[in-house]
GROMACS .gro file of C-alpha atoms in nm:
model
  354
    1MET     CA    1   0.917  -1.919  -0.869
    2PHE     CA    2   0.647  -2.009  -0.621
    3LYS     CA    3   0.531  -2.368  -0.668
    4GLN     CA    4   0.162  -2.334  -0.579
    5PRO     CA    5  -0.106  -2.062  -0.588
    6THR     CA    6   0.016  -1.806  -0.337
    7THR     CA    7  -0.153  -1.491  -0.212
    8PHE     CA    8   0.044  -1.220  -0.036
    9VAL     CA    9  -0.145  -1.006   0.215
   10ILE     CA   10   0.063  -0.692   0.261
   11GLY     CA   11   0.019  -0.436   0.538
   12ALA     CA   12   0.183  -0.111   0.640
   13GLY     CA   13   0.469  -0.286   0.819
   14ALA     CA   14   0.588  -0.428   0.488
   15SER     CA   15   0.613  -0.082   0.332
   16CYS     CA   16   0.803   0.053   0.632
   17GLU     CA   17   1.115  -0.128   0.512
   18LEU     CA   18   1.097   0.089   0.200
   19GLY     CA   19   1.084   0.405   0.411
   20LEU     CA   20   0.709   0.460   0.410
   21PRO     CA   21   0.526   0.553   0.731
   22SER     CA   22   0.378   0.306   0.975
   23GLY     CA   23   0.014   0.348   1.071
   24ASN     CA   24   0.104   0.568   1.368
   25GLU     CA   25   0.354   0.769   1.166
   26LEU     CA   26   0.091   0.830   0.897
   27LYS     CA   27  -0.150   0.959   1.161
   28GLU     CA   28   0.116   1.204   1.282
   29GLN     CA   29   0.192   1.320   0.928
   30ILE     CA   30  -0.177   1.375   0.855
   31ALA     CA   31  -0.220   1.579   1.173
   32SER     CA   32   0.077   1.796   1.075
   33LEU     CA   33  -0.046   1.839   0.718
   34LEU     CA   34  -0.392   1.953   0.832
   35ARG     CA   35  -0.266   2.209   1.081
   36THR     CA   36  -0.487   2.519   1.064
   37THR     CA   37  -0.378   2.883   1.079
   38ASP     CA   38  -0.519   3.235   1.091
   39ALA     CA   39  -0.243   3.364   0.864
   40ASN     CA   40  -0.447   3.327   0.543
   41ALA     CA   41  -0.810   3.328   0.439
   42TYR     CA   42  -0.816   2.955   0.371
   43GLY     CA   43  -0.713   2.853   0.720
   44PHE     CA   44  -0.446   2.597   0.625
   45GLU     CA   45  -0.072   2.648   0.636
   46SER     CA   46   0.053   2.345   0.440
   47PRO     CA   47   0.203   2.424   0.098
   48ALA     CA   48   0.085   2.079  -0.011
   49LEU     CA   49  -0.280   2.183   0.033
   50LEU     CA   50  -0.302   2.562   0.021
   51PRO     CA   51  -0.237   2.611  -0.355
   52HIS     CA   52  -0.503   2.354  -0.442
   53LEU     CA   53  -0.756   2.513  -0.209
   54GLN     CA   54  -0.681   2.849  -0.366
   55SER     CA   55  -0.735   2.700  -0.711
   56ALA     CA   56  -1.061   2.527  -0.622
   57TYR     CA   57  -1.218   2.798  -0.407
   58LYS     CA   58  -1.182   3.164  -0.503
   59LEU     CA   59  -1.376   3.279  -0.195
   60GLN     CA   60  -1.583   3.504  -0.419
   61SER     CA   61  -1.912   3.344  -0.321
   62LEU     CA   62  -2.081   3.236   0.000
   63GLY     CA   63  -2.069   2.879  -0.129
   64ASP     CA   64  -1.691   2.885  -0.156
   65VAL     CA   65  -1.653   3.037   0.188
   66SER     CA   66  -1.890   2.780   0.335
   67GLN     CA   67  -1.697   2.490   0.179
   68VAL     CA   68  -1.364   2.615   0.310
   69ARG     CA   69  -1.510   2.670   0.658
   70SER     CA   70  -1.645   2.314   0.650
   71LEU     CA   71  -1.301   2.180   0.561
   72GLN     CA   72  -1.150   2.377   0.848
   73GLY     CA   73  -1.406   2.222   1.081
   74ALA     CA   74  -1.319   1.878   0.946
   75ALA     CA   75  -0.950   1.944   1.009
   76ARG     CA   76  -1.023   2.026   1.372
   77LYS     CA   77  -1.226   1.705   1.411
   78ILE     CA   78  -0.943   1.501   1.264
   79ALA     CA   79  -0.682   1.673   1.483
   80LYS     CA   80  -0.878   1.594   1.798
   81GLY     CA   81  -0.988   1.241   1.717
   82LEU     CA   82  -0.712   1.086   1.507
   83PRO     CA   83  -0.463   1.033   1.796
   84LEU     CA   84  -0.726   0.813   1.961
   85ALA     CA   85  -0.784   0.598   1.651
   86LEU     CA   86  -0.611   0.268   1.578
   87SER     CA   87  -0.553   0.393   1.224
   88ILE     CA   88  -0.669   0.658   0.981
   89ASP     CA   89  -0.886   0.390   0.818
   90ASN     CA   90  -1.062   0.325   1.150
   91PHE     CA   91  -1.113   0.696   1.201
   92LEU     CA   92  -1.270   0.748   0.858
   93HIS     CA   93  -1.492   0.446   0.916
   94ALA     CA   94  -1.611   0.597   1.245
   95HIS     CA   95  -1.699   0.921   1.062
   96GLN     CA   96  -1.867   0.753   0.767
   97GLY     CA   97  -2.120   0.998   0.625
   98ASP     CA   98  -1.935   1.313   0.727
   99VAL     CA   99  -1.844   1.414   0.373
  100HIS     CA  100  -1.598   1.684   0.475
  101VAL     CA  101  -1.404   1.461   0.717
  102GLU     CA  102  -1.395   1.184   0.457
  103ARG     CA  103  -1.282   1.414   0.180
  104LEU     CA  104  -1.015   1.591   0.382
  105GLY     CA  105  -0.895   1.266   0.538
  106LYS     CA  106  -0.855   1.100   0.200
  107THR     CA  107  -0.684   1.410   0.061
  108ALA     CA  108  -0.436   1.409   0.348
  109ILE     CA  109  -0.364   1.038   0.297
  110ALA     CA  110  -0.298   1.099  -0.074
  111ALA     CA  111  -0.064   1.391  -0.008
  112CYS     CA  112   0.132   1.204   0.260
  113ILE     CA  113   0.167   0.879   0.065
  114LEU     CA  114   0.273   1.055  -0.255
  115ARG     CA  115   0.542   1.233  -0.056
  116ALA     CA  116   0.642   0.902   0.103
  117GLU     CA  117   0.672   0.732  -0.237
  118LYS     CA  118   0.898   1.014  -0.352
  119GLY     CA  119   1.121   0.967  -0.050
  120SER     CA  120   1.120   0.587  -0.059
  121LYS     CA  121   1.410   0.356  -0.134
  122LEU     CA  122   1.259   0.297  -0.479
  123ILE     CA  123   1.364   0.646  -0.577
  124HIS     CA  124   1.729   0.679  -0.670
  125HIS     CA  125   1.862   1.024  -0.588
  126PRO     CA  126   2.174   1.115  -0.790
  127PRO     CA  127   2.472   1.102  -0.556
  128TYR     CA  128   2.632   1.423  -0.681
  129HIS     CA  129   2.370   1.664  -0.553
  130TRP     CA  130   2.015   1.660  -0.428
  131VAL     CA  131   1.813   1.907  -0.229
  132ASP     CA  132   1.438   1.954  -0.192
  133ASP     CA  133   1.425   2.243  -0.438
  134ASP     CA  134   1.656   2.089  -0.698
  135PRO     CA  135   1.466   2.118  -1.031
  136ARG     CA  136   1.636   1.816  -1.183
  137PRO     CA  137   1.413   1.509  -1.196
  138ILE     CA  138   1.478   1.218  -0.964
  139ALA     CA  139   1.490   0.871  -1.109
  140ALA     CA  140   1.270   0.578  -1.021
  141GLY     CA  141   1.502   0.282  -1.023
  142LEU     CA  142   1.683   0.012  -0.829
  143GLY     CA  143   2.005   0.209  -0.786
  144ASN     CA  144   1.956   0.271  -0.415
  145PRO     CA  145   2.172   0.011  -0.232
  146GLU     CA  146   1.948   0.036   0.076
  147LEU     CA  147   1.671  -0.128  -0.126
  148PHE     CA  148   1.857  -0.458  -0.115
  149ASP     CA  149   1.836  -0.465   0.263
  150THR     CA  150   1.456  -0.492   0.240
  151TRP     CA  151   1.232  -0.795   0.185
  152TYR     CA  152   1.193  -0.698  -0.180
  153ALA     CA  153   1.535  -0.843  -0.265
  154PRO     CA  154   1.488  -1.203  -0.136
  155PHE     CA  155   1.127  -1.202  -0.252
  156SER     CA  156   1.228  -1.116  -0.609
  157GLN     CA  157   1.504  -1.377  -0.601
  158LEU     CA  158   1.250  -1.647  -0.516
  159MET     CA  159   0.993  -1.520  -0.761
  160MET     CA  160   1.226  -1.501  -1.061
  161SER     CA  161   1.428  -1.817  -0.999
  162GLN     CA  162   1.376  -2.089  -1.262
  163VAL     CA  163   1.184  -1.844  -1.481
  164HIS     CA  164   1.301  -1.818  -1.842
  165ARG     CA  165   1.323  -1.484  -2.018
  166ALA     CA  166   1.094  -1.617  -2.290
  167ASP     CA  167   0.818  -1.681  -2.034
  168LEU     CA  168   0.807  -1.373  -1.813
  169VAL     CA  169   0.447  -1.437  -1.719
  170GLY     CA  170   0.563  -1.760  -1.554
  171ALA     CA  171   0.713  -1.562  -1.268
  172PHE     CA  172   0.366  -1.449  -1.164
  173ARG     CA  173   0.147  -1.736  -1.280
  174ASP     CA  174   0.054  -1.842  -0.927
  175LEU     CA  175   0.077  -1.508  -0.745
  176ARG     CA  176  -0.185  -1.263  -0.621
  177PHE     CA  177  -0.139  -0.959  -0.399
  178VAL     CA  178  -0.384  -0.809  -0.150
  179ILE     CA  179  -0.226  -0.478  -0.055
  180PHE     CA  180  -0.377  -0.281   0.232
  181ASN     CA  181  -0.147   0.013   0.167
  182TYR     CA  182  -0.228   0.305  -0.059
  183ASP     CA  183   0.120   0.314  -0.211
  184ARG     CA  184   0.223   0.136  -0.532
  185CYS     CA  185   0.567   0.018  -0.414
  186VAL     CA  186   0.510  -0.351  -0.489
  187GLU     CA  187   0.392  -0.285  -0.843
  188GLN     CA  188   0.668  -0.032  -0.917
  189PHE     CA  189   0.940  -0.257  -0.780
  190LEU     CA  190   0.828  -0.559  -0.980
  191TRP     CA  191   0.817  -0.354  -1.300
  192LEU     CA  192   1.171  -0.226  -1.245
  193ALA     CA  193   1.306  -0.562  -1.126
  194MET     CA  194   1.175  -0.743  -1.434
  195GLN     CA  195   1.361  -0.501  -1.658
  196ASP     CA  196   1.689  -0.532  -1.471
  197TYR     CA  197   1.689  -0.908  -1.416
  198PHE     CA  198   1.564  -1.024  -1.757
  199ASP     CA  199   1.705  -0.732  -1.957
  200VAL     CA  200   1.370  -0.657  -2.118
  201SER     CA  201   1.200  -0.333  -2.215
  202ALA     CA  202   0.967  -0.136  -1.994
  203ASP     CA  203   0.679  -0.237  -2.220
  204ALA     CA  204   0.764  -0.608  -2.197
  205ALA     CA  205   0.774  -0.588  -1.818
  206ALA     CA  206   0.443  -0.404  -1.816
  207ASP     CA  207   0.285  -0.667  -2.041
  208ALA     CA  208   0.398  -0.947  -1.808
  209LEU     CA  209   0.257  -0.767  -1.506
  210SER     CA  210  -0.075  -0.691  -1.672
  211CYS     CA  211  -0.194  -1.042  -1.588
  212VAL     CA  212  -0.115  -1.007  -1.217
  213GLN     CA  213  -0.391  -0.928  -0.970
  214PHE     CA  214  -0.299  -0.640  -0.738
  215ILE     CA  215  -0.595  -0.574  -0.509
  216HIS     CA  216  -0.599  -0.262  -0.290
  217PRO     CA  217  -0.899  -0.300  -0.055
  218TYR     CA  218  -0.883   0.067   0.047
  219GLY     CA  219  -0.792   0.193  -0.298
  220SER     CA  220  -0.460   0.327  -0.418
  221LEU     CA  221  -0.325   0.656  -0.547
  222GLY     CA  222  -0.405   0.553  -0.904
  223PRO     CA  223  -0.254   0.365  -1.198
  224LEU     CA  224   0.114   0.413  -1.267
  225PRO     CA  225   0.208   0.543  -1.613
  226TRP     CA  226   0.323   0.200  -1.729
  227GLN     CA  227  -0.006   0.043  -1.614
  228ALA     CA  228  -0.231   0.272  -1.818
  229PRO     CA  229  -0.013   0.459  -2.071
  230GLN     CA  230  -0.310   0.597  -2.265
  231SER     CA  231  -0.503   0.719  -1.962
  232GLU     CA  232  -0.517   1.078  -1.843
  233ASP     CA  233  -0.569   0.955  -1.486
  234VAL     CA  234  -0.223   0.809  -1.431
  235VAL     CA  235  -0.032   0.913  -1.120
  236PRO     CA  236   0.348   0.897  -1.149
  237PHE     CA  237   0.530   0.717  -0.871
  238GLY     CA  238   0.597   0.986  -0.612
  239GLY     CA  239   0.353   1.224  -0.778
  240SER     CA  240   0.424   1.551  -0.952
  241ASP     CA  241   0.373   1.919  -0.883
  242ARG     CA  242   0.065   1.922  -1.108
  243LEU     CA  243  -0.121   1.656  -0.912
  244ASN     CA  244  -0.413   1.776  -0.702
  245PRO     CA  245  -0.426   1.569  -0.379
  246PHE     CA  246  -0.800   1.637  -0.353
  247ARG     CA  247  -0.853   1.460  -0.684
  248VAL     CA  248  -0.614   1.175  -0.602
  249GLY     CA  249  -0.784   1.127  -0.266
  250GLU     CA  250  -1.113   1.053  -0.440
  251ARG     CA  251  -0.966   0.717  -0.546
  252LEU     CA  252  -0.936   0.597  -0.186
  253ARG     CA  253  -1.204   0.397  -0.004
  254THR     CA  254  -1.328   0.376   0.352
  255PHE     CA  255  -1.393   0.036   0.507
  256THR     CA  256  -1.766   0.064   0.440
  257GLU     CA  257  -1.705   0.159   0.078
  258SER     CA  258  -1.477  -0.144   0.037
  259VAL     CA  259  -1.729  -0.386   0.187
  260GLU     CA  260  -2.003  -0.253  -0.038
  261SER     CA  261  -1.792  -0.267  -0.355
  262GLU     CA  262  -1.683  -0.553  -0.577
  263VAL     CA  263  -1.334  -0.541  -0.423
  264SER     CA  264  -1.457  -0.731  -0.117
  265GLY     CA  265  -1.534  -1.039  -0.328
  266LEU     CA  266  -1.199  -1.014  -0.506
  267VAL     CA  267  -1.013  -1.006  -0.175
  268LYS     CA  268  -1.197  -1.305  -0.028
  269ALA     CA  269  -1.143  -1.503  -0.349
  270ALA     CA  270  -0.771  -1.425  -0.355
  271VAL     CA  271  -0.735  -1.547   0.004
  272GLY     CA  272  -0.979  -1.837  -0.016
  273GLU     CA  273  -0.840  -1.988  -0.336
  274ALA     CA  274  -0.473  -1.971  -0.237
  275GLY     CA  275  -0.274  -2.281  -0.148
  276THR     CA  276  -0.031  -2.068   0.052
  277ILE     CA  277  -0.108  -1.737   0.223
  278ILE     CA  278   0.186  -1.515   0.318
  279ILE     CA  279   0.103  -1.222   0.545
  280LEU     CA  280   0.361  -0.944   0.576
  281GLY     CA  281   0.349  -0.644   0.807
  282PHE     CA  282  -0.022  -0.685   0.870
  283GLY     CA  283  -0.185  -0.527   1.176
  284TYR     CA  284  -0.466  -0.781   1.230
  285LEU     CA  285  -0.725  -0.509   1.297
  286ASP     CA  286  -1.087  -0.625   1.305
  287GLN     CA  287  -1.203  -0.441   0.995
  288ASN     CA  288  -0.907  -0.565   0.790
  289LEU     CA  289  -0.969  -0.923   0.901
  290GLU     CA  290  -1.333  -0.892   0.805
  291LEU     CA  291  -1.230  -0.795   0.454
  292ILE     CA  292  -0.993  -1.088   0.397
  293ARG     CA  293  -1.168  -1.370   0.582
  294PRO     CA  294  -1.336  -1.610   0.334
  295SER     CA  295  -1.635  -1.824   0.420
  296TYR     CA  296  -1.541  -2.161   0.568
  297GLU     CA  297  -1.639  -2.362   0.260
  298TYR     CA  298  -1.410  -2.153   0.037
  299ARG     CA  299  -1.090  -2.190   0.241
  300ARG     CA  300  -0.830  -2.385   0.040
  301ALA     CA  301  -0.496  -2.287   0.194
  302THR     CA  302  -0.287  -2.566   0.343
  303ARG     CA  303  -0.021  -2.327   0.468
  304VAL     CA  304  -0.047  -1.982   0.626
  305MET     CA  305   0.269  -1.789   0.714
  306SER     CA  306   0.285  -1.450   0.883
  307THR     CA  307   0.524  -1.201   1.033
  308ALA     CA  308   0.459  -1.085   1.388
  309TYR     CA  309   0.739  -0.836   1.436
  310LYS     CA  310   0.762  -0.696   1.792
  311THR     CA  311   0.440  -0.874   1.887
  312SER     CA  312   0.386  -0.985   2.248
  313SER     CA  313   0.336  -1.353   2.325
  314ALA     CA  314  -0.030  -1.291   2.415
  315ASN     CA  315  -0.095  -1.108   2.090
  316ARG     CA  316   0.094  -1.372   1.897
  317GLU     CA  317  -0.159  -1.631   2.018
  318MET     CA  318  -0.435  -1.411   1.879
  319VAL     CA  319  -0.250  -1.378   1.549
  320GLU     CA  320  -0.230  -1.757   1.519
  321GLU     CA  321  -0.599  -1.788   1.598
  322GLN     CA  322  -0.691  -1.540   1.326
  323MET     CA  323  -0.461  -1.713   1.077
  324ARG     CA  324  -0.651  -2.039   1.130
  325LEU     CA  325  -0.973  -1.862   1.027
  326LEU     CA  326  -0.825  -1.788   0.685
  327ALA     CA  327  -0.745  -2.142   0.578
  328HIS     CA  328  -0.836  -2.509   0.562
  329HIS     CA  329  -0.877  -2.679   0.899
  330SER     CA  330  -0.564  -2.890   0.846
  331SER     CA  331  -0.340  -2.599   0.746
  332ARG     CA  332   0.007  -2.550   0.883
  333ILE     CA  333   0.034  -2.220   1.068
  334MET     CA  334   0.376  -2.053   1.090
  335VAL     CA  335   0.444  -1.724   1.266
  336ASP     CA  336   0.782  -1.553   1.237
  337ASP     CA  337   0.888  -1.302   1.500
  338GLY     CA  338   1.128  -1.124   1.266
  339SER     CA  339   1.091  -0.842   1.017
  340CYS     CA  340   0.962  -0.896   0.664
  341ARG     CA  341   1.321  -0.922   0.539
  342GLU     CA  342   1.403  -1.177   0.810
  343PHE     CA  343   1.094  -1.377   0.720
  344PHE     CA  344   1.234  -1.450   0.373
  345ASP     CA  345   1.580  -1.519   0.513
  346HIS     CA  346   1.431  -1.772   0.757
  347HIS     CA  347   1.190  -1.946   0.519
  348ASN     CA  348   1.349  -1.926   0.173
  349LEU     CA  349   1.386  -2.304   0.141
  350GLN     CA  350   1.029  -2.372   0.251
  351LEU     CA  351   0.901  -2.122  -0.003
  352SER     CA  352   1.118  -2.237  -0.293
  353LEU     CA  353   1.099  -2.617  -0.256
  354ARG     CA  354   0.725  -2.660  -0.205
   0.00000   0.00000   0.00000
């Protein structure tokens, strides 16, 4: 277990090890998804969007036609501008107030991330046969051996060490997670890992995790079935054919929406009150830093650790400078040049003994 209050700040690079897209890869996937066409009346060719457009807009009124034309215009704006953006979040922030760009951008994010969850290493595809149109369900589980090459394996080993089965909550007593990604990989993994390691039921694992703070500054795809079993708004990991990406996208937030919501205070508290801050796969973009940076008087951390995978020496200096702005003035700052997996391999003793 972790020996002092610890907050993990998790960025897109941390999900990449699970097979999810990086920020640039997500931009490319969104551009492909929103490709327009003259082959149908709705102007979009993607099978992930077209059926839902057809369901929502019957094109039997001028209002419907106008809405679809506005979405086509938004798609063209996104196609032209997104390659020039640092991230899709930056692009949506720049177009704050353009309701059609915001709606279509969020819808595209939802569709792409749901597809990425379904193809991630947290999904175990039966070895005997699997193709895209196979009607048999795929299983969410830890049966994929590639999963144990990611940072999730050494992280879970540290987290669950010295924790007794009778006190499952103890594994998470001092942990909080600020997750800048839209996916639910961290939550899903922990739920599955608790069941396998402690040999407990799905409900027992869910109960233990109900006390853990998972904060998604930009929103997430929605609660997983085990997080809200009685809710009609749950979104299965990897999605389902019945899910409307337009509806799921409504759960996501732009930067401005995050700053103006209660989530901003939750993020700053999670970072400011931590004794240790561990930053994994984080891009250190200005708007993300603004969300996590607590006021000086609320900085408690005495140790800040971060990955800086494939970061130049000049940019590494900037990373260290930004890390100092998150913590107490006497904090120890540690930057690791390796991947998220290598970070845990390099620092497992530091994390487990103190």
